PDB file of C-alpha atoms in Angstrom:
ATOM      1  CA  MET S 102     -16.847  -3.708  12.270  1.00 50.00           C
ATOM      2  CA  LYS S 103     -13.648  -6.051  13.106  1.00 52.00           C
ATOM      3  CA  LYS S 104     -10.156  -4.356  13.578  1.00 55.00           C
ATOM      4  CA  PHE S 105      -7.122  -6.566  13.468  1.00 50.00           C
ATOM      5  CA  ILE S 106      -4.140  -5.001  15.365  1.00 48.00           C
ATOM      6  CA  LEU S 107      -0.714  -6.568  13.739  1.00 47.00           C
ATOM      7  CA  TYR S 108       2.836  -6.915  14.688  1.00 39.00           C
ATOM      8  CA  THR S 109       4.872  -5.087  12.255  1.00 38.00           C
ATOM      9  CA  PHE S 110       5.195  -6.880   8.809  1.00 36.00           C
ATOM     10  CA  THR S 111       7.690  -6.515   6.164  1.00 37.00           C
ATOM     11  CA  LEU S 112       6.812  -5.680   2.998  1.00 38.00           C
ATOM     12  CA  LEU S 113      10.342  -4.935   1.508  1.00 36.00           C
ATOM     13  CA  PHE S 114      11.970  -6.791  -1.220  1.00 37.00           C
ATOM     14  CA  ILE S 115      14.949  -7.976  -1.034  1.00 37.00           C
ATOM     15  CA  PRO S 116      17.641  -9.793  -3.348  1.00 41.00           C
ATOM     16  CA  SER S 117      18.768 -13.270  -2.302  1.00 35.00           C
ATOM     17  CA  SER S 118      22.356 -12.290  -2.285  1.00 32.00           C
ATOM     18  CA  LEU S 119      21.800  -8.757  -0.389  1.00 40.00           C
ATOM     19  CA  TYR S 120      20.182  -7.493   2.608  1.00 43.00           C
ATOM     20  CA  ALA S 121      20.187  -3.708   1.737  1.00 54.00           C
ATOM     21  CA  HIS S 122      19.764  -1.027   4.149  1.00 64.00           C
ATOM     22  CA  PRO S 123      16.490   1.364   3.865  1.00 75.00           C
ATOM     23  CA  HIS S 124      16.955   4.513   5.458  1.00 78.00           C
ATOM     24  CA  ILE S 125      12.969   5.792   5.250  1.00 90.00           C
ATOM     25  CA  ASN S 126      11.070   3.799   7.347  1.00 90.00           C
ATOM     26  CA  ILE S 127       7.184   3.950   7.196  1.00 92.00           C
ATOM     27  CA  ASP S 128       4.633   2.247   9.108  1.00 91.00           C
ATOM     28  CA  LEU S 129       1.723   1.357   7.375  1.00 91.00           C
ATOM     29  CA  ASN S 130      -2.363   1.063   8.056  1.00 92.00           C
ATOM     30  CA  ILE S 131      -4.636  -0.281   5.632  1.00 94.00           C
ATOM     31  CA  GLU S 132      -8.390   0.386   5.821  1.00 97.00           C
ATOM     32  CA  PHE S 133     -10.324  -1.816   3.604  1.00 97.00           C
ATOM     33  CA  GLU S 134     -13.943  -0.344   1.957  1.00 96.00           C
ATOM     34  CA  LEU S 135     -16.627  -3.036   1.038  1.00 95.00           C
ATOM     35  CA  ASP S 136     -19.971  -2.360  -0.818  1.00 94.00           C
ATOM     36  CA  GLU S 137     -22.411  -4.900  -2.151  1.00 92.00           C
ATOM     37  CA  ASN S 138     -20.206  -6.068  -4.834  1.00 92.00           C
ATOM     38  CA  GLY S 139     -16.766  -6.639  -3.293  1.00 94.00           C
ATOM     39  CA  ILE S 140     -13.979  -4.415  -2.370  1.00 96.00           C
ATOM     40  CA  ALA S 141     -14.623  -0.704  -3.486  1.00 96.00           C
ATOM     41  CA  GLY S 142     -10.895   0.069  -2.301  1.00 97.00           C
ATOM     42  CA  PHE S 143      -8.864   0.824   0.381  1.00 97.00           C
ATOM     43  CA  TRP S 144      -7.348   3.848   2.598  1.00 98.00           C
ATOM     44  CA  GLU S 145      -3.415   3.695   2.852  1.00 97.00           C
ATOM     45  CA  ASN S 146      -1.904   5.471   5.910  1.00 96.00           C
ATOM     46  CA  TRP S 147       2.150   5.628   5.573  1.00 96.00           C
ATOM     47  CA  ILE S 148       3.314   7.211   8.935  1.00 96.00           C
ATOM     48  CA  ILE S 149       6.798   8.431   7.901  1.00 95.00           C
ATOM     49  CA  LEU S 150       9.247   7.985  10.843  1.00 93.00           C
ATOM     50  CA  ASN S 151      12.201   8.961  12.094  1.00 89.00           C
ATOM     51  CA  GLN S 152      14.005  12.352  10.262  1.00 91.00           C
ATOM     52  CA  PHE S 153      12.541  12.043   7.046  1.00 94.00           C
ATOM     53  CA  GLY S 154       9.164  12.647   9.039  1.00 95.00           C
ATOM     54  CA  GLU S 155      10.726  15.360  11.633  1.00 94.00           C
ATOM     55  CA  ASN S 156      11.864  17.359   8.759  1.00 94.00           C
ATOM     56  CA  ILE S 157       8.518  16.876   7.085  1.00 96.00           C
ATOM     57  CA  CYS S 158       7.031  18.822   9.813  1.00 95.00           C
ATOM     58  CA  ASN S 159       9.975  21.031  10.424  1.00 94.00           C
ATOM     59  CA  ASN S 160       9.759  22.266   7.140  1.00 94.00           C
ATOM     60  CA  TYR S 161       6.148  22.254   5.849  1.00 96.00           C
ATOM     61  CA  ASP S 162       3.999  22.942   8.627  1.00 96.00           C
ATOM     62  CA  PHE S 163       4.928  26.724   7.880  1.00 95.00           C
ATOM     63  CA  ASN S 164       2.464  28.157  10.571  1.00 95.00           C
ATOM     64  CA  ASN S 165       3.848  25.648  13.632  1.00 94.00           C
ATOM     65  CA  ASP S 166       0.525  24.560  14.721  1.00 95.00           C
ATOM     66  CA  GLY S 167       1.172  20.740  14.720  1.00 95.00           C
ATOM     67  CA  THR S 168      -1.282  20.330  11.561  1.00 96.00           C
ATOM     68  CA  PHE S 169      -1.268  20.395   7.959  1.00 98.00           C
ATOM     69  CA  ASP S 170      -3.675  22.679   6.408  1.00 98.00           C
ATOM     70  CA  THR S 171      -4.830  22.520   2.841  1.00 98.00           C
ATOM     71  CA  ALA S 172      -1.815  24.790   1.311  1.00 98.00           C
ATOM     72  CA  GLU S 173       0.559  23.031   3.709  1.00 98.00           C
ATOM     73  CA  THR S 174      -1.076  19.729   2.566  1.00 98.00           C
ATOM     74  CA  LEU S 175      -0.851  20.762  -1.275  1.00 98.00           C
ATOM     75  CA  ARG S 176       2.931  21.542  -1.150  1.00 97.00           C
ATOM     76  CA  VAL S 177       3.565  18.223   0.597  1.00 97.00           C
ATOM     77  CA  LYS S 178       1.605  16.201  -1.763  1.00 98.00           C
ATOM     78  CA  GLN S 179       3.661  18.187  -4.506  1.00 97.00           C
ATOM     79  CA  ASP S 180       7.171  17.894  -3.378  1.00 97.00           C
ATOM     80  CA  LEU S 181       7.290  14.828  -1.276  1.00 96.00           C
ATOM     81  CA  PHE S 182       4.757  12.782  -2.513  1.00 97.00           C
ATOM     82  CA  ASP S 183       3.469  12.927  -6.146  1.00 97.00           C
ATOM     83  CA  ASN S 184       6.854  11.518  -7.444  1.00 95.00           C
ATOM     84  CA  SER S 185       6.125   8.000  -5.772  1.00 95.00           C
ATOM     85  CA  ILE S 186       3.947   7.596  -9.028  1.00 95.00           C
ATOM     86  CA  ASN S 187       7.241   6.519 -10.430  1.00 94.00           C
ATOM     87  CA  TYR S 188       7.288   3.514  -8.118  1.00 95.00           C
ATOM     88  CA  ASN S 189       3.599   2.541  -8.811  1.00 96.00           C
ATOM     89  CA  PHE S 190       2.858   4.040  -4.969  1.00 96.00           C
ATOM     90  CA  TYR S 191       4.600   1.111  -3.707  1.00 94.00           C
ATOM     91  CA  THR S 192       1.021  -0.642  -3.916  1.00 95.00           C
ATOM     92  CA  TYR S 193       0.576  -4.280  -5.738  1.00 95.00           C
ATOM     93  CA  ILE S 194      -2.456  -6.468  -6.241  1.00 96.00           C
ATOM     94  CA  GLU S 195      -2.083 -10.259  -7.600  1.00 96.00           C
ATOM     95  CA  TYR S 196      -5.212 -11.498  -9.171  1.00 95.00           C
ATOM     96  CA  ALA S 197      -5.134 -14.727 -11.206  1.00 93.00           C
ATOM     97  CA  ASP S 198      -1.484 -15.063 -11.709  1.00 93.00           C
ATOM     98  CA  ASN S 199      -1.156 -11.312 -13.066  1.00 95.00           C
ATOM     99  CA  MET S 200       0.035  -8.245 -10.987  1.00 97.00           C
ATOM    100  CA  TYR S 201      -1.936  -4.838 -10.860  1.00 97.00           C
ATOM    101  CA  ILE S 202      -1.059  -1.392 -10.148  1.00 97.00           C
ATOM    102  CA  PRO S 203      -3.286   1.568  -8.957  1.00 96.00           C
ATOM    103  CA  SER S 204      -3.803   3.558 -12.104  1.00 92.00           C
ATOM    104  CA  GLN S 205      -4.795   6.658  -9.882  1.00 92.00           C
ATOM    105  CA  ILE S 206      -5.129   7.701  -6.187  1.00 96.00           C
ATOM    106  CA  SER S 207      -7.542   9.899  -4.685  1.00 97.00           C
ATOM    107  CA  ASN S 208      -8.434  12.033  -0.831  1.00 98.00           C
ATOM    108  CA  PHE S 209      -4.743  12.623  -0.142  1.00 98.00           C
ATOM    109  CA  SER S 210      -4.249  14.163   3.153  1.00 98.00           C
ATOM    110  CA  ILE S 211      -1.838  14.413   6.076  1.00 98.00           C
ATOM    111  CA  ASP S 212      -2.368  13.559   9.800  1.00 96.00           C
ATOM    112  CA  VAL S 213       0.087  13.728  12.629  1.00 96.00           C
ATOM    113  CA  PHE S 214       0.746  11.280  15.413  1.00 91.00           C
ATOM    114  CA  ASP S 215       3.383  11.575  18.035  1.00 88.00           C
ATOM    115  CA  ASN S 216       5.046  14.163  15.717  1.00 89.00           C
ATOM    116  CA  SER S 217       5.072  12.220  12.684  1.00 95.00           C
ATOM    117  CA  PRO S 218       3.367  13.196   9.382  1.00 97.00           C
ATOM    118  CA  ALA S 219       0.932  10.342   8.134  1.00 97.00           C
ATOM    119  CA  PHE S 220       0.213  10.415   4.500  1.00 98.00           C
ATOM    120  CA  ARG S 221      -3.670   9.222   3.578  1.00 98.00           C
ATOM    121  CA  PHE S 222      -5.045   8.360   0.220  1.00 98.00           C
ATOM    122  CA  PHE S 223      -7.664   6.122  -1.326  1.00 98.00           C
ATOM    123  CA  VAL S 224      -6.651   3.523  -3.705  1.00 98.00           C
ATOM    124  CA  PRO S 225     -10.169   2.775  -5.747  1.00 96.00           C
ATOM    125  CA  CYS S 226     -10.118  -0.644  -7.053  1.00 95.00           C
ATOM    126  CA  LYS S 227     -13.181  -2.906  -7.543  1.00 93.00           C
ATOM    127  CA  LEU S 228     -12.289  -6.180  -6.829  1.00 94.00           C
ATOM    128  CA  LYS S 229     -15.555  -8.294  -7.059  1.00 92.00           C
ATOM    129  CA  ALA S 230     -17.263 -10.693  -5.222  1.00 92.00           C
ATOM    130  CA  GLU S 231     -18.728 -13.345  -7.443  1.00 91.00           C
ATOM    131  CA  GLN S 232     -20.538 -17.053  -6.738  1.00 89.00           C
ATOM    132  CA  ASN S 233     -16.973 -18.667  -6.164  1.00 91.00           C
ATOM    133  CA  TYR S 234     -14.054 -17.285  -3.850  1.00 93.00           C
ATOM    134  CA  ASN S 235     -12.022 -14.593  -5.892  1.00 94.00           C
ATOM    135  CA  THR S 236      -8.625 -14.234  -3.982  1.00 96.00           C
ATOM    136  CA  TYR S 237      -6.266 -11.267  -4.447  1.00 96.00           C
ATOM    137  CA  LYS S 238      -3.288 -10.741  -2.817  1.00 96.00           C
ATOM    138  CA  LEU S 239      -2.020  -6.831  -2.031  1.00 95.00           C
ATOM    139  CA  THR S 240       1.481  -6.020  -0.957  1.00 91.00           C
ATOM    140  CA  ILE S 241       2.976  -2.749  -0.418  1.00 91.00           C
ATOM    141  CA  ARG S 242       6.449  -2.717  -1.256  1.00 88.00           C
ATOM    142  CA  ASP S 243       9.383  -0.462  -2.339  1.00 87.00           C
ATOM    143  CA  LEU S 244      11.417  -2.846  -5.171  1.00 86.00           C
ATOM    144  CA  SER S 245      14.201  -0.147  -5.010  1.00 85.00           C
ATOM    145  CA  ARG S 246      14.671  -1.108  -1.387  1.00 81.00           C
ATOM    146  CA  TYR S 247      15.311   2.884  -0.452  1.00 88.00           C
ATOM    147  CA  VAL S 248      11.726   2.730   1.995  1.00 88.00           C
ATOM    148  CA  SER S 249      10.786  -0.052   4.330  1.00 87.00           C
ATOM    149  CA  PHE S 250       6.996  -0.423   5.073  1.00 88.00           C
ATOM    150  CA  GLY S 251       5.681  -1.856   8.368  1.00 86.00           C
ATOM    151  CA  LEU S 252       2.389  -3.419   7.969  1.00 86.00           C
ATOM    152  CA  LYS S 253       0.866  -2.253  11.684  1.00 87.00           C
ATOM    153  CA  TYR S 254      -2.990  -2.567  11.591  1.00 88.00           C
ATOM    154  CA  ILE S 255      -5.658  -3.512   9.244  1.00 92.00           C
ATOM    155  CA  ASP S 256      -9.353  -2.406   9.392  1.00 93.00           C
ATOM    156  CA  ASP S 257     -11.511  -4.977   8.141  1.00 88.00           C
ATOM    157  CA  PRO S 258     -15.058  -4.099   8.112  1.00 91.00           C
ATOM    158  CA  LEU S 259     -18.334  -6.259   8.161  1.00 91.00           C
ATOM    159  CA  ASN S 260     -20.679  -6.278   5.171  1.00 92.00           C
ATOM    160  CA  LYS S 261     -23.640  -8.595   5.180  1.00 92.00           C
ATOM    161  CA  ASP S 262     -23.654  -8.906   1.111  1.00 92.00           C
ATOM    162  CA  ILE S 263     -20.119 -10.687   1.220  1.00 94.00           C
ATOM    163  CA  ASP S 264     -18.245 -13.340   2.764  1.00 95.00           C
ATOM    164  CA  TYR S 265     -15.061 -11.873   3.155  1.00 93.00           C
ATOM    165  CA  SER S 266     -11.785 -12.732   4.833  1.00 94.00           C
ATOM    166  CA  ILE S 267      -7.777 -11.652   5.173  1.00 93.00           C
ATOM    167  CA  ALA S 268      -4.910 -13.984   5.792  1.00 91.00           C
ATOM    168  CA  ILE S 269      -1.305 -13.556   6.221  1.00 82.00           C
ATOM    169  CA  GLU S 270       0.926 -14.954   3.882  1.00 80.00           C
ATOM    170  CA  ARG S 271       4.810 -15.347   4.736  1.00 72.00           C
ATOM    171  CA  ASP S 272       7.276 -14.061   2.253  1.00 68.00           C
ATOM    172  CA  ASP S 273      10.910 -14.574   2.988  1.00 69.00           C
ATOM    173  CA  GLU S 274      12.108 -12.188   0.151  1.00 72.00           C
ATOM    174  CA  PHE S 275      10.779  -8.808   2.341  1.00 61.00           C
ATOM    175  CA  TYR S 276      12.594  -7.653   5.084  1.00 67.00           C
ATOM    176  CA  SER S 277      10.924  -5.367   8.216  1.00 68.00           C
ATOM    177  CA  HIS S 278      12.506  -2.241   9.605  1.00 73.00           C
ATOM    178  CA  SER S 279      10.888  -2.988  13.092  1.00 64.00           C
ATOM    179  CA  ASN S 280      10.333  -6.914  13.273  1.00 63.00           C
ATOM    180  CA  ILE S 281      11.772 -10.019  12.325  1.00 48.00           C
ATOM    181  CA  PHE S 282       8.551 -12.010  11.849  1.00 41.00           C
ATOM    182  CA  GLY S 283       6.894  -9.458   9.496  1.00 46.00           C
ATOM    183  CA  ASN S 284       7.573 -10.911   6.201  1.00 56.00           C
ATOM    184  CA  ALA S 285       4.173 -10.873   4.782  1.00 68.00           C
ATOM    185  CA  VAL S 286       1.569 -10.441   2.023  1.00 87.00           C
ATOM    186  CA  LEU S 287      -2.451  -9.799   2.638  1.00 93.00           C
ATOM    187  CA  VAL S 288      -4.211 -12.700   1.119  1.00 95.00           C
ATOM    188  CA  ILE S 289      -7.926 -11.676   0.773  1.00 96.00           C
ATOM    189  CA  ASN S 290     -10.706 -14.212  -0.273  1.00 96.00           C
ATOM    190  CA  ILE S 291     -14.289 -12.931  -1.159  1.00 95.00           C
ATOM    191  CA  LYS S 292     -17.376 -13.794  -2.555  1.00 94.00           C
ATOM    192  CA  LYS S 293     -20.997 -12.952  -2.845  1.00 93.00           C
ATOM    193  CA  ASN S 294     -23.063 -14.311   0.361  1.00 90.00           C
ATOM    194  CA  ASN S 295     -26.117 -16.536  -0.236  1.00 78.00           C
ATOM    195  CA  LEU S 296     -25.978 -16.258  -3.921  1.00 67.00           C
ATOM    196  CA  LYS S 297     -27.236 -19.318  -5.480  1.00 63.00           C
ATOM    197  CA  GLU S 298     -26.130 -20.835  -8.772  1.00 55.00           C
ATOM    198  CA  THR S 299     -28.953 -20.306 -11.151  1.00 47.00           C
ATOM    199  CA  GLU S 300     -29.844 -22.638 -14.267  1.00 45.00           C
ATOM    200  CA  GLU S 301     -28.189 -20.112 -17.063  1.00 50.00           C
ATOM    201  CA  HIS S 302     -24.420 -20.297 -15.082  1.00 51.00           C
ATOM    202  CA  LYS S 303     -24.773 -24.450 -13.765  1.00 54.00           C
ATOM    203  CA  GLY S 304     -21.855 -25.952 -14.599  1.00 53.00           C
ATOM    204  CA  GLN S 305     -19.922 -23.013 -16.791  1.00 52.00           C
ATOM    205  CA  THR S 306     -16.742 -21.376 -16.230  1.00 53.00           C
ATOM    206  CA  GLU S 307     -16.854 -17.990 -14.810  1.00 60.00           C
ATOM    207  CA  GLN S 308     -15.031 -15.416 -17.014  1.00 68.00           C
ATOM    208  CA  LEU S 309     -12.208 -13.724 -15.305  1.00 73.00           C
ATOM    209  CA  THR S 310     -13.400 -10.640 -13.663  1.00 77.00           C
ATOM    210  CA  ILE S 311     -10.476  -7.590 -14.644  1.00 82.00           C
ATOM    211  CA  PRO S 312     -10.009  -5.430 -11.371  1.00 90.00           C
ATOM    212  CA  GLU S 313     -11.326  -1.969 -12.499  1.00 89.00           C
ATOM    213  CA  HIS S 314      -9.539   1.481 -11.645  1.00 91.00           C
ATOM    214  CA  LEU S 315      -6.188  -0.996 -11.762  1.00 95.00           C
ATOM    215  CA  ALA S 316      -3.733  -1.085 -14.252  1.00 95.00           C
ATOM    216  CA  LEU S 317      -1.791  -4.583 -15.552  1.00 95.00           C
ATOM    217  CA  LEU S 318       1.866  -4.395 -14.797  1.00 96.00           C
ATOM    218  CA  THR S 319       4.168  -4.434 -17.676  1.00 95.00           C
ATOM    219  CA  LYS S 320       7.463  -3.796 -18.198  1.00 93.00           C
ATOM    220  CA  GLU S 321       6.551  -0.294 -19.396  1.00 94.00           C
ATOM    221  CA  ASN S 322       4.811   0.790 -16.276  1.00 94.00           C
ATOM    222  CA  MET S 323       7.188  -1.004 -13.990  1.00 94.00           C
ATOM    223  CA  SER S 324       8.709   0.700 -11.111  1.00 93.00           C
ATOM    224  CA  ILE S 325      11.792   2.011 -10.840  1.00 89.00           C
ATOM    225  CA  LEU S 326      14.411  -0.749  -9.328  1.00 90.00           C
ATOM    226  CA  GLU S 327      17.146   0.968  -7.457  1.00 89.00           C
ATOM    227  CA  THR S 328      17.687   4.709  -6.587  1.00 87.00           C
ATOM    228  CA  ASN S 329      20.116   6.526  -4.476  1.00 84.00           C
ATOM    229  CA  SER S 330      18.264   9.562  -3.768  1.00 87.00           C
ATOM    230  CA  ASN S 331      14.880   9.794  -2.000  1.00 91.00           C
ATOM    231  CA  PRO S 332      11.877   8.356  -3.989  1.00 92.00           C
ATOM    232  CA  PHE S 333       9.576  10.579  -2.415  1.00 93.00           C
ATOM    233  CA  THR S 334      11.023  14.188  -3.758  1.00 92.00           C
ATOM    234  CA  ALA S 335      10.222  16.048  -6.740  1.00 93.00           C
ATOM    235  CA  SER S 336      13.033  17.336  -8.835  1.00 88.00           C
ATOM    236  CA  GLY S 337      14.886  20.055  -7.237  1.00 88.00           C
ATOM    237  CA  ILE S 338      13.484  19.487  -3.712  1.00 90.00           C
ATOM    238  CA  ARG S 339      15.898  18.975  -1.274  1.00 84.00           C
ATOM    239  CA  ILE S 340      14.877  17.493   2.109  1.00 82.00           C
ATOM    240  CA  ASN S 341      16.890  15.325   4.724  1.00 69.00           C
ATOM    241  CA  ASP S 342      15.974  11.979   4.406  1.00 64.00           C
ATOM    242  CA  GLY S 343      17.862  10.295   6.977  1.00 59.00           C
ATOM    243  CA  ASN S 344      20.785   8.076   7.034  1.00 56.00           C
ATOM    244  CA  THR S 345      22.839   7.184   3.839  1.00 54.00           C
ATOM    245  CA  ASN S 346      22.292   4.065   2.638  1.00 50.00           C
ATOM    246  CA  PRO S 347      25.701   2.169   2.774  1.00 46.00           C
ATOM    247  CA  PHE S 348      25.349  -0.014  -0.133  1.00 43.00           C
ATOM    248  CA  TYR S 349      25.274   2.983  -2.514  1.00 44.00           C
ATOM    249  CA  SER S 350      28.628   4.327  -3.403  1.00 36.00           C
TER     250      SER S 350
END
C-alpha cells in the first residue's frame, strides 16, 4: 500500500477581491478504496481544530472518557454534522467538464486525536477505470468561506487490476489555514490494467460513464454561498465555534 504524507494544502474558495478569514479550521485526511472496476469510494477524516473542536469534546463526551460511544456519536452527528448536507458535504468531483457532489455518505464515526475530534465517513462513488485513462478531480472546500480545509494525508492503495495515480494541481483561488503553498486539487488518473482493445470496440469513441452514487451539481442543489453562523450546527443548537469572522457585520 502506498501512502503519501503531504504538507497541508488549501481547499477554500476565495473571491478575487477578498481574502476572507475562516474561523473553523479542519485538517483533512483521505483514504481511497479501490476494486477491480476502479475507485469504489473514499473515506474523509475531518480533524476539527481549535476552539470548535475543543467544545465538541467538552460538550458531547458526556461520560468524559475521551472517546465517543454510539449514543454520543449519534448526538454529534445530528447536532453538528448532518447540516453539512446543505453544503454538499464540502465535497466536489469534476469529470468530463461536469461537477458532481455526493448523493449520500455512510459509516459516520468519531475518533479523537490530540484532544481534537475527527469526523470519519465514507463517500461511495463508483469512478470507473476503463480502457483509456479517465481523469477525475477531487476537492473538499467551503464555498461560504466559513470553513478552511487543510489536506494533510492521502492513503493511496495499490490494486493489480488498475493503473492509478494521484497528482496535485495548484489553484490560486484557494486559501489554507496552515500552509501558504497549499492551493491544491487532487487530479486522479485511472484506467484498467492489461485491458486489450477488442475488435468490437476498436476505433470506437467510448461513451461517457456517469459516476454512480453522485449527483450532478445544479443551481437547485448548489451549496449555500454565504453564512454568518456555524454551518455544522443544526437548527436550535448553540456551540462556540471560535473567533467571530471579522468580514461579517
